[in-house]
C-alpha positions as a Python dict, from the first residue, in 0.01 Angstrom:
ca = {
    (1, 'X'): (0, 0, 0),
    (2, 'X'): (288, 230, 87),
    (3, 'X'): (446, 161, -253),
    (4, 'X'): (121, 244, -428),
    (5, 'X'): (103, 582, -248),
    (6, 'X'): (458, 665, -350),
    (7, 'X'): (378, 584, -716),
    (8, 'X'): (68, 807, -707),
    (9, 'X'): (266, 1098, -561),
    (10, 'X'): (537, 1063, -828),
    (11, 'X'): (272, 1057, -1104),
    (12, 'X'): (114, 1377, -968),
    (13, 'X'): (452, 1555, -956),
    (14, 'X'): (536, 1454, -1315),
    (15, 'X'): (194, 1571, -1431),
    (16, 'X'): (236, 1911, -1267),
    (17, 'X'): (582, 1948, -1422),
    (18, 'X'): (443, 1877, -1769),
    (19, 'X'): (163, 2129, -1717),
    (20, 'X'): (408, 2399, -1610),
    (21, 'X'): (633, 2318, -1907),
    (22, 'X'): (335, 2334, -2143),
    (23, 'X'): (227, 2670, -1999),
    (24, 'X'): (584, 2800, -2043),
    (25, 'X'): (594, 2689, -2408),
    (26, 'X'): (253, 2845, -2475),
    (27, 'X'): (371, 3170, -2315),
    (28, 'X'): (688, 3173, -2527),
    (29, 'X'): (488, 3104, -2844),
    (30, 'X'): (249, 3389, -2762),
    (31, 'X'): (540, 3630, -2708),
    (32, 'X'): (695, 3524, -3040),
    (33, 'X'): (366, 3585, -3225),
    (34, 'X'): (331, 3930, -3067),
    (35, 'X'): (688, 4025, -3169),
    (36, 'X'): (626, 3909, -3528),
    (37, 'X'): (297, 4098, -3550),
    (38, 'X'): (463, 4414, -3414),
    (39, 'X'): (746, 4388, -3668),
    (40, 'X'): (494, 4373, -3951),
    (41, 'X'): (340, 4707, -3852),
    (42, 'X'): (561, 4941, -4055),
    (43, 'X'): (468, 5307, -4071),
    (44, 'X'): (481, 5412, -4437),
    (45, 'X'): (513, 5790, -4492),
    (46, 'X'): (223, 5954, -4672),
    (47, 'X'): (408, 6254, -4814),
    (48, 'X'): (569, 6094, -5119),
    (49, 'X'): (424, 6352, -5361),
    (50, 'X'): (617, 6631, -5186),
    (51, 'X'): (938, 6484, -5332),
    (52, 'X'): (817, 6543, -5690),
    (53, 'X'): (805, 6867, -5886),
    (54, 'X'): (507, 6932, -6113),
    (55, 'X'): (547, 6880, -6485),
    (56, 'X'): (460, 7212, -6642),
    (57, 'X'): (242, 7065, -6918),
    (58, 'X'): (-15, 6788, -6947),
    (59, 'X'): (185, 6634, -7232),
    (60, 'X'): (536, 6531, -7132),
    (61, 'X'): (822, 6358, -7315),
    (62, 'X'): (1014, 6121, -7090),
    (63, 'X'): (1353, 6017, -7223),
    (64, 'X'): (1683, 5910, -7072),
    (65, 'X'): (1883, 6214, -6966),
    (66, 'X'): (2258, 6211, -7012),
    (67, 'X'): (2344, 6277, -6648),
    (68, 'X'): (2175, 5951, -6542),
    (69, 'X'): (2437, 5762, -6741),
    (70, 'X'): (2737, 5966, -6633),
    (71, 'X'): (2721, 5946, -6253),
    (72, 'X'): (2575, 5724, -5984),
    (73, 'X'): (2286, 5846, -5769),
    (74, 'X'): (2362, 5927, -5407),
    (75, 'X'): (2115, 5796, -5148),
    (76, 'X'): (2016, 6159, -5082),
    (77, 'X'): (1912, 6190, -5449),
    (78, 'X'): (1654, 5914, -5407),
    (79, 'X'): (1333, 5851, -5216),
    (80, 'X'): (1413, 5755, -4854),
    (81, 'X'): (1421, 5389, -4755),
    (82, 'X'): (1101, 5439, -4552),
    (83, 'X'): (907, 5436, -4883),
    (84, 'X'): (1034, 5090, -4975),
    (85, 'X'): (714, 4908, -4862),
    (86, 'X'): (514, 5145, -5082),
    (87, 'X'): (729, 5061, -5386),
    (88, 'X'): (746, 4689, -5309),
    (89, 'X'): (669, 4469, -5614),
    (90, 'X'): (632, 4782, -5830),
    (91, 'X'): (996, 4860, -5905),
    (92, 'X'): (1316, 4672, -5809),
    (93, 'X'): (1533, 4768, -5515),
    (94, 'X'): (1878, 4889, -5621),
    (95, 'X'): (2030, 5048, -5307),
    (96, 'X'): (2074, 4958, -4941),
    (97, 'X'): (2061, 5312, -4798),
    (98, 'X'): (1763, 5439, -5001),
    (99, 'X'): (1503, 5310, -5246),
    (100, 'X'): (1737, 5385, -5537),
    (101, 'X'): (1450, 5567, -5709),
    (102, 'X'): (1519, 5932, -5795),
    (103, 'X'): (1204, 6149, -5828),
    (104, 'X'): (1166, 6314, -6170),
    (105, 'X'): (822, 6477, -6175),
    (106, 'X'): (448, 6430, -6135),
    (107, 'X'): (115, 6487, -6309),
    (108, 'X'): (-200, 6540, -6103),
    (109, 'X'): (-478, 6317, -6236),
    (110, 'X'): (-740, 6426, -5982),
    (111, 'X'): (-754, 6522, -5614),
    (112, 'X'): (-651, 6174, -5496),
    (113, 'X'): (-442, 6032, -5781),
    (114, 'X'): (-105, 6124, -5929),
    (115, 'X'): (122, 5994, -6202),
    (116, 'X'): (474, 5987, -6061),
    (117, 'X'): (793, 5943, -6264),
    (118, 'X'): (1111, 5804, -6108),
    (119, 'X'): (1443, 5692, -6255),
    (120, 'X'): (1667, 5409, -6136),
    (121, 'X'): (2012, 5302, -6241),
    (122, 'X'): (2044, 4942, -6353),
    (123, 'X'): (2362, 4750, -6435),
    (124, 'X'): (2281, 4791, -6806),
    (125, 'X'): (2155, 5151, -6800),
    (126, 'X'): (1897, 5394, -6653),
    (127, 'X'): (1529, 5295, -6635),
    (128, 'X'): (1240, 5540, -6592),
    (129, 'X'): (914, 5420, -6436),
    (130, 'X'): (567, 5572, -6436),
    (131, 'X'): (372, 5504, -6116),
    (132, 'X'): (-1, 5555, -6060),
    (133, 'X'): (-29, 5667, -5699),
    (134, 'X'): (-346, 5689, -5486),
    (135, 'X'): (-279, 5946, -5213),
    (136, 'X'): (-601, 5874, -5025),
    (137, 'X'): (-502, 5511, -4968),
    (138, 'X'): (-126, 5575, -4982),
    (139, 'X'): (-83, 5300, -5240),
    (140, 'X'): (81, 5261, -5580),
    (141, 'X'): (-174, 5094, -5804),
    (142, 'X'): (55, 4998, -6093),
    (143, 'X'): (381, 5082, -6267),
    (144, 'X'): (520, 5089, -6620),
    (145, 'X'): (866, 5124, -6774),
    (146, 'X'): (848, 5440, -6984),
    (147, 'X'): (1211, 5512, -7082),
    (148, 'X'): (1539, 5327, -7076),
    (149, 'X'): (1863, 5272, -7257),
    (150, 'X'): (2087, 4970, -7242),
    (151, 'X'): (2357, 4797, -7438),
    (152, 'X'): (2529, 4461, -7409),
    (153, 'X'): (2751, 4261, -7647),
    (154, 'X'): (2636, 4440, -7963),
    (155, 'X'): (2267, 4457, -7868),
    (156, 'X'): (2114, 4785, -7759),
    (157, 'X'): (1776, 4945, -7705),
    (158, 'X'): (1651, 5299, -7652),
    (159, 'X'): (1298, 5371, -7530),
    (160, 'X'): (1121, 5701, -7470),
    (161, 'X'): (756, 5791, -7409),
    (162, 'X'): (509, 6071, -7463),
    (163, 'X'): (276, 6100, -7163),
    (164, 'X'): (-59, 6276, -7182),
    (165, 'X'): (-389, 6273, -6993),
    (166, 'X'): (-752, 6256, -7100),
    (167, 'X'): (-1059, 6191, -6886),
    (168, 'X'): (-851, 6100, -6580),
    (169, 'X'): (-661, 5840, -6781),
    (170, 'X'): (-284, 5854, -6828),
    (171, 'X'): (-195, 5764, -7187),
    (172, 'X'): (156, 5644, -7268),
    (173, 'X'): (283, 5637, -7625),
    (174, 'X'): (605, 5436, -7609),
    (175, 'X'): (869, 5445, -7885),
    (176, 'X'): (1136, 5174, -7896),
    (177, 'X'): (1448, 5143, -8113),
    (178, 'X'): (1626, 4807, -8095),
    (179, 'X'): (1966, 4753, -8261),
    (180, 'X'): (2206, 4465, -8314),
    (181, 'X'): (2566, 4490, -8430),
    (182, 'X'): (2847, 4246, -8487),
    (183, 'X'): (3143, 4334, -8267),
    (184, 'X'): (3486, 4304, -8427),
    (185, 'X'): (3827, 4357, -8265),
    (186, 'X'): (4055, 4587, -8462),
    (187, 'X'): (4387, 4656, -8298),
    (188, 'X'): (4314, 4762, -7940),
    (189, 'X'): (3955, 4861, -8009),
    (190, 'X'): (3620, 4686, -8034),
    (191, 'X'): (3411, 4826, -8321),
    (192, 'X'): (3055, 4758, -8433),
    (193, 'X'): (2985, 4637, -8787),
    (194, 'X'): (2668, 4550, -8978),
    (195, 'X'): (2440, 4746, -8746),
    (196, 'X'): (2071, 4664, -8791),
    (197, 'X'): (1794, 4859, -8615),
    (198, 'X'): (1418, 4830, -8597),
    (199, 'X'): (1151, 5060, -8454),
    (200, 'X'): (835, 4969, -8268),
    (201, 'X'): (563, 5150, -8074),
    (202, 'X'): (322, 5067, -7796),
    (203, 'X'): (24, 5249, -7647),
    (204, 'X'): (-64, 5196, -7281),
    (205, 'X'): (-350, 5333, -7071),
    (206, 'X'): (-316, 5366, -6696),
    (207, 'X'): (-661, 5418, -6545),
    (208, 'X'): (-767, 5503, -6194),
    (209, 'X'): (-883, 5200, -5999),
    (210, 'X'): (-1222, 5241, -5832),
}
C-alpha cells in the first residue's frame, strides 16, 4: 500500500511538471507571435508627392537624360528607404541606404491620384518608371517602364515615351528602337559592324482603380 502511495505521488509531480512546461511553451509562443505581429506594422510615410516637382504641361516627353548615365545616384538623391514598402513589387530595389528611385516629376490626375515618374540606375543603364499613386489610400496601383537605354555585347535598345492625360486616364505612347551589331576587334579597339535597327511603338493606358 505504501508503494502504491509513492507511485501516485510521483505521477502527480510529473503531471504538474508537464503542465508547467506546457504553460511555459505556450507563453513563449504567444510572445513570439506578438513580436512578429509588431514587426509587420511598418509606418509608411504619406508625403511621397512632396518629393516630386510638377510637370509644367499635361503632355510630357520622358527620355533618358545624359546625367543619369554619367554618374551614380547618391542615397540623398533618391526617395528615402522608408518608402520601400510602398514601392514593393512595383519597381526593383537597387540600393541599401535608399530606395534607389530618384524622383523626376508628377502629373495630377485628380484630387486623390497622381502619375509619378522616377528613374533608377540598372547595371545595363537607366530605367524610368511611371507610377499611378493613390494618395487617399497611400498606395501605388501599378507601374510601367516608360524610358530606358541599355547595351550589351552588340545589342542595344533605346525607349522614350510621350505622356498625356484625358478623362482622368494617363496615356503612354512608347517608342522603342532596338539595334544589333556584330562586334569586331581591330587593334586595341572593339568596333561595331553591320548594325541593324528596328523601330516599334506601344500604347498603354493607366486608369484610376475604383
